[in-house]
Amino acid sequence: MSADGRGRTIREWNKYVAKYPSECEEKYMEKKIPFVVEHLREMLLAKNKNYGNSAFCSPVLLPHLKPEEALLVRMSDKVARLASLASGEKDRVGESLSDTLYDLAGYCVLAIIALEKEKDERD
């Protein structure tokens, strides 16, 4: 049995990766994208149940904001959180870099949906 369990030794695998790095990255991405997207979908659906479609309503404390604007504010908060985590600041709320990125991606998806909803209502 090879060291990697796939018929190649570690040395052979390293040579392959060095020779075909983009192919290796592409295969990795092909495997990971569905997993990440499914996790994001499950997270969005669960949070939507918890928050009751609030992403598509004007905020209670800032009723003059359109839902898309409120989502941009939330996205801005997440970007600030990313900057904080990336600079090495200690996490104090139990939110990892990955959690923050998933939240930001979720807000991006919700913003796209809100924009499409607004467009559909105009048409």
PDB file of C-alpha atoms in Angstrom:
ATOM      1  CA  MET A   1       0.000   0.000   0.000  1.00  0.00           C
ATOM      2  CA  SER A   2       1.270   3.445  -0.827  1.00  0.00           C
ATOM      3  CA  ALA A   3       1.697   6.189   1.717  1.00  0.00           C
ATOM      4  CA  ASP A   4      -1.356   8.083   0.483  1.00  0.00           C
ATOM      5  CA  GLY A   5      -3.609   5.025   0.096  1.00  0.00           C
ATOM      6  CA  ARG A   6      -4.186   5.724  -3.610  1.00  0.00           C
ATOM      7  CA  GLY A   7      -1.359   3.857  -5.280  1.00  0.00           C
ATOM      8  CA  ARG A   8       1.204   6.653  -5.073  1.00  0.00           C
ATOM      9  CA  THR A   9       4.021   7.191  -2.655  1.00  0.00           C
ATOM     10  CA  ILE A  10       4.308  10.575  -0.966  1.00  0.00           C
ATOM     11  CA  ARG A  11       7.285  11.387  -3.188  1.00  0.00           C
ATOM     12  CA  GLU A  12       5.286  10.503  -6.335  1.00  0.00           C
ATOM     13  CA  TRP A  13       2.346  12.528  -5.088  1.00  0.00           C
ATOM     14  CA  ASN A  14       4.539  15.566  -4.412  1.00  0.00           C
ATOM     15  CA  LYS A  15       6.016  15.331  -7.922  1.00  0.00           C
ATOM     16  CA  TYR A  16       2.505  15.101  -9.382  1.00  0.00           C
ATOM     17  CA  VAL A  17       1.300  18.126  -7.420  1.00  0.00           C
ATOM     18  CA  ALA A  18       4.377  20.112  -8.454  1.00  0.00           C
ATOM     19  CA  LYS A  19       3.815  19.209 -12.101  1.00  0.00           C
ATOM     20  CA  TYR A  20       0.018  19.702 -12.169  1.00  0.00           C
ATOM     21  CA  PRO A  21      -0.875  22.132  -9.353  1.00  0.00           C
ATOM     22  CA  SER A  22      -3.919  23.683 -11.012  1.00  0.00           C
ATOM     23  CA  GLU A  23      -5.398  20.265 -11.757  1.00  0.00           C
ATOM     24  CA  CYS A  24      -4.977  19.260  -8.110  1.00  0.00           C
ATOM     25  CA  GLU A  25      -6.554  22.479  -6.900  1.00  0.00           C
ATOM     26  CA  GLU A  26      -9.402  22.093  -9.385  1.00  0.00           C
ATOM     27  CA  LYS A  27     -10.176  18.568  -8.164  1.00  0.00           C
ATOM     28  CA  TYR A  28     -10.083  19.761  -4.577  1.00  0.00           C
ATOM     29  CA  MET A  29     -12.417  22.646  -5.411  1.00  0.00           C
ATOM     30  CA  GLU A  30     -14.794  20.322  -7.258  1.00  0.00           C
ATOM     31  CA  LYS A  31     -15.053  18.214  -4.115  1.00  0.00           C
ATOM     32  CA  LYS A  32     -15.337  21.094  -1.639  1.00  0.00           C
ATOM     33  CA  ILE A  33     -17.702  23.523  -3.399  1.00  0.00           C
ATOM     34  CA  PRO A  34     -20.824  21.315  -3.094  1.00  0.00           C
ATOM     35  CA  PHE A  35     -20.086  20.703   0.603  1.00  0.00           C
ATOM     36  CA  VAL A  36     -19.595  24.404   1.370  1.00  0.00           C
ATOM     37  CA  VAL A  37     -22.653  25.452  -0.649  1.00  0.00           C
ATOM     38  CA  GLU A  38     -24.817  22.817   1.052  1.00  0.00           C
ATOM     39  CA  HIS A  39     -23.610  23.960   4.479  1.00  0.00           C
ATOM     40  CA  LEU A  40     -24.399  27.556   3.530  1.00  0.00           C
ATOM     41  CA  ARG A  41     -27.872  26.535   2.294  1.00  0.00           C
ATOM     42  CA  GLU A  42     -28.653  24.673   5.526  1.00  0.00           C
ATOM     43  CA  MET A  43     -27.391  27.599   7.607  1.00  0.00           C
ATOM     44  CA  LEU A  44     -29.488  30.122   5.663  1.00  0.00           C
ATOM     45  CA  LEU A  45     -32.651  28.038   5.934  1.00  0.00           C
ATOM     46  CA  ALA A  46     -32.143  27.481   9.679  1.00  0.00           C
ATOM     47  CA  LYS A  47     -31.424  31.162  10.349  1.00  0.00           C
ATOM     48  CA  ASN A  48     -34.404  32.163   8.214  1.00  0.00           C
ATOM     49  CA  LYS A  49     -36.630  30.034  10.461  1.00  0.00           C
ATOM     50  CA  ASN A  50     -35.074  31.597  13.575  1.00  0.00           C
ATOM     51  CA  TYR A  51     -35.324  35.182  12.332  1.00  0.00           C
ATOM     52  CA  GLY A  52     -38.586  34.852  10.394  1.00  0.00           C
ATOM     53  CA  ASN A  53     -37.629  36.438   7.042  1.00  0.00           C
ATOM     54  CA  SER A  54     -36.362  39.564   8.810  1.00  0.00           C
ATOM     55  CA  ALA A  55     -33.650  39.946   6.162  1.00  0.00           C
ATOM     56  CA  PHE A  56     -36.335  41.047   3.709  1.00  0.00           C
ATOM     57  CA  CYS A  57     -37.945  43.619   5.998  1.00  0.00           C
ATOM     58  CA  SER A  58     -36.811  47.084   6.956  1.00  0.00           C
ATOM     59  CA  PRO A  59     -35.072  47.067  10.341  1.00  0.00           C
ATOM     60  CA  VAL A  60     -37.311  47.925  13.286  1.00  0.00           C
ATOM     61  CA  LEU A  61     -34.895  50.564  14.604  1.00  0.00           C
ATOM     62  CA  LEU A  62     -34.127  52.015  11.152  1.00  0.00           C
ATOM     63  CA  PRO A  63     -37.403  51.710   9.217  1.00  0.00           C
ATOM     64  CA  HIS A  64     -36.242  54.160   6.523  1.00  0.00           C
ATOM     65  CA  LEU A  65     -33.634  51.632   5.303  1.00  0.00           C
ATOM     66  CA  LYS A  66     -34.559  49.301   2.488  1.00  0.00           C
ATOM     67  CA  PRO A  67     -33.858  45.616   3.196  1.00  0.00           C
ATOM     68  CA  GLU A  68     -30.927  45.651   0.729  1.00  0.00           C
ATOM     69  CA  GLU A  69     -29.390  48.596   2.593  1.00  0.00           C
ATOM     70  CA  ALA A  70     -29.809  46.848   5.931  1.00  0.00           C
ATOM     71  CA  LEU A  71     -28.103  43.765   4.494  1.00  0.00           C
ATOM     72  CA  LEU A  72     -25.184  45.945   3.379  1.00  0.00           C
ATOM     73  CA  VAL A  73     -24.865  47.236   6.945  1.00  0.00           C
ATOM     74  CA  ARG A  74     -24.782  43.657   8.246  1.00  0.00           C
ATOM     75  CA  MET A  75     -22.204  42.753   5.602  1.00  0.00           C
ATOM     76  CA  SER A  76     -20.109  45.731   6.652  1.00  0.00           C
ATOM     77  CA  ASP A  77     -20.202  44.484  10.245  1.00  0.00           C
ATOM     78  CA  LYS A  78     -19.010  41.046   9.095  1.00  0.00           C
ATOM     79  CA  VAL A  79     -16.167  42.581   7.074  1.00  0.00           C
ATOM     80  CA  ALA A  80     -15.104  44.490  10.196  1.00  0.00           C
ATOM     81  CA  ARG A  81     -15.242  41.212  12.118  1.00  0.00           C
ATOM     82  CA  LEU A  82     -13.076  39.553   9.453  1.00  0.00           C
ATOM     83  CA  ALA A  83     -10.517  42.337   9.711  1.00  0.00           C
ATOM     84  CA  SER A  84     -10.460  41.907  13.468  1.00  0.00           C
ATOM     85  CA  LEU A  85      -9.941  38.142  13.272  1.00  0.00           C
ATOM     86  CA  ALA A  86      -7.383  38.434  10.458  1.00  0.00           C
ATOM     87  CA  SER A  87      -5.325  40.922  12.460  1.00  0.00           C
ATOM     88  CA  GLY A  88      -4.949  38.333  15.194  1.00  0.00           C
ATOM     89  CA  GLU A  89      -7.355  39.889  17.660  1.00  0.00           C
ATOM     90  CA  LYS A  90      -8.529  37.301  20.167  1.00  0.00           C
ATOM     91  CA  ASP A  91     -11.998  35.884  19.554  1.00  0.00           C
ATOM     92  CA  ARG A  92     -14.298  36.749  22.453  1.00  0.00           C
ATOM     93  CA  VAL A  93     -17.649  35.520  21.168  1.00  0.00           C
ATOM     94  CA  GLY A  94     -16.901  32.027  19.878  1.00  0.00           C
ATOM     95  CA  GLU A  95     -17.142  32.985  16.202  1.00  0.00           C
ATOM     96  CA  SER A  96     -14.387  31.559  14.035  1.00  0.00           C
ATOM     97  CA  LEU A  97     -13.042  32.992  10.820  1.00  0.00           C
ATOM     98  CA  SER A  98     -14.961  30.284   8.961  1.00  0.00           C
ATOM     99  CA  ASP A  99     -18.204  31.178  10.805  1.00  0.00           C
ATOM    100  CA  THR A 100     -17.744  34.823   9.869  1.00  0.00           C
ATOM    101  CA  LEU A 101     -17.099  33.962   6.218  1.00  0.00           C
ATOM    102  CA  TYR A 102     -20.204  31.758   6.097  1.00  0.00           C
ATOM    103  CA  ASP A 103     -22.252  34.593   7.618  1.00  0.00           C
ATOM    104  CA  LEU A 104     -20.880  37.056   5.074  1.00  0.00           C
ATOM    105  CA  ALA A 105     -21.590  34.640   2.214  1.00  0.00           C
ATOM    106  CA  GLY A 106     -25.102  34.185   3.585  1.00  0.00           C
ATOM    107  CA  TYR A 107     -25.685  37.927   3.634  1.00  0.00           C
ATOM    108  CA  CYS A 108     -24.423  38.103   0.037  1.00  0.00           C
ATOM    109  CA  VAL A 109     -26.944  35.437  -1.005  1.00  0.00           C
ATOM    110  CA  LEU A 110     -29.737  37.256   0.835  1.00  0.00           C
ATOM    111  CA  ALA A 111     -28.762  40.561  -0.800  1.00  0.00           C
ATOM    112  CA  ILE A 112     -28.905  38.947  -4.244  1.00  0.00           C
ATOM    113  CA  ILE A 113     -32.346  37.519  -3.455  1.00  0.00           C
ATOM    114  CA  ALA A 114     -33.560  40.903  -2.153  1.00  0.00           C
ATOM    115  CA  LEU A 115     -32.334  42.667  -5.303  1.00  0.00           C
ATOM    116  CA  GLU A 116     -33.985  40.058  -7.526  1.00  0.00           C
ATOM    117  CA  LYS A 117     -37.214  40.352  -5.530  1.00  0.00           C
ATOM    118  CA  GLU A 118     -37.190  44.127  -5.941  1.00  0.00           C
ATOM    119  CA  LYS A 119     -36.565  43.757  -9.698  1.00  0.00           C
ATOM    120  CA  ASP A 120     -39.365  41.190 -10.045  1.00  0.00           C
ATOM    121  CA  GLU A 121     -41.768  43.514  -8.238  1.00  0.00           C
ATOM    122  CA  ARG A 122     -40.883  46.364 -10.629  1.00  0.00           C
ATOM    123  CA  ASP A 123     -41.355  44.219 -13.750  1.00  0.00           C
TER     124      ASP A 123
END
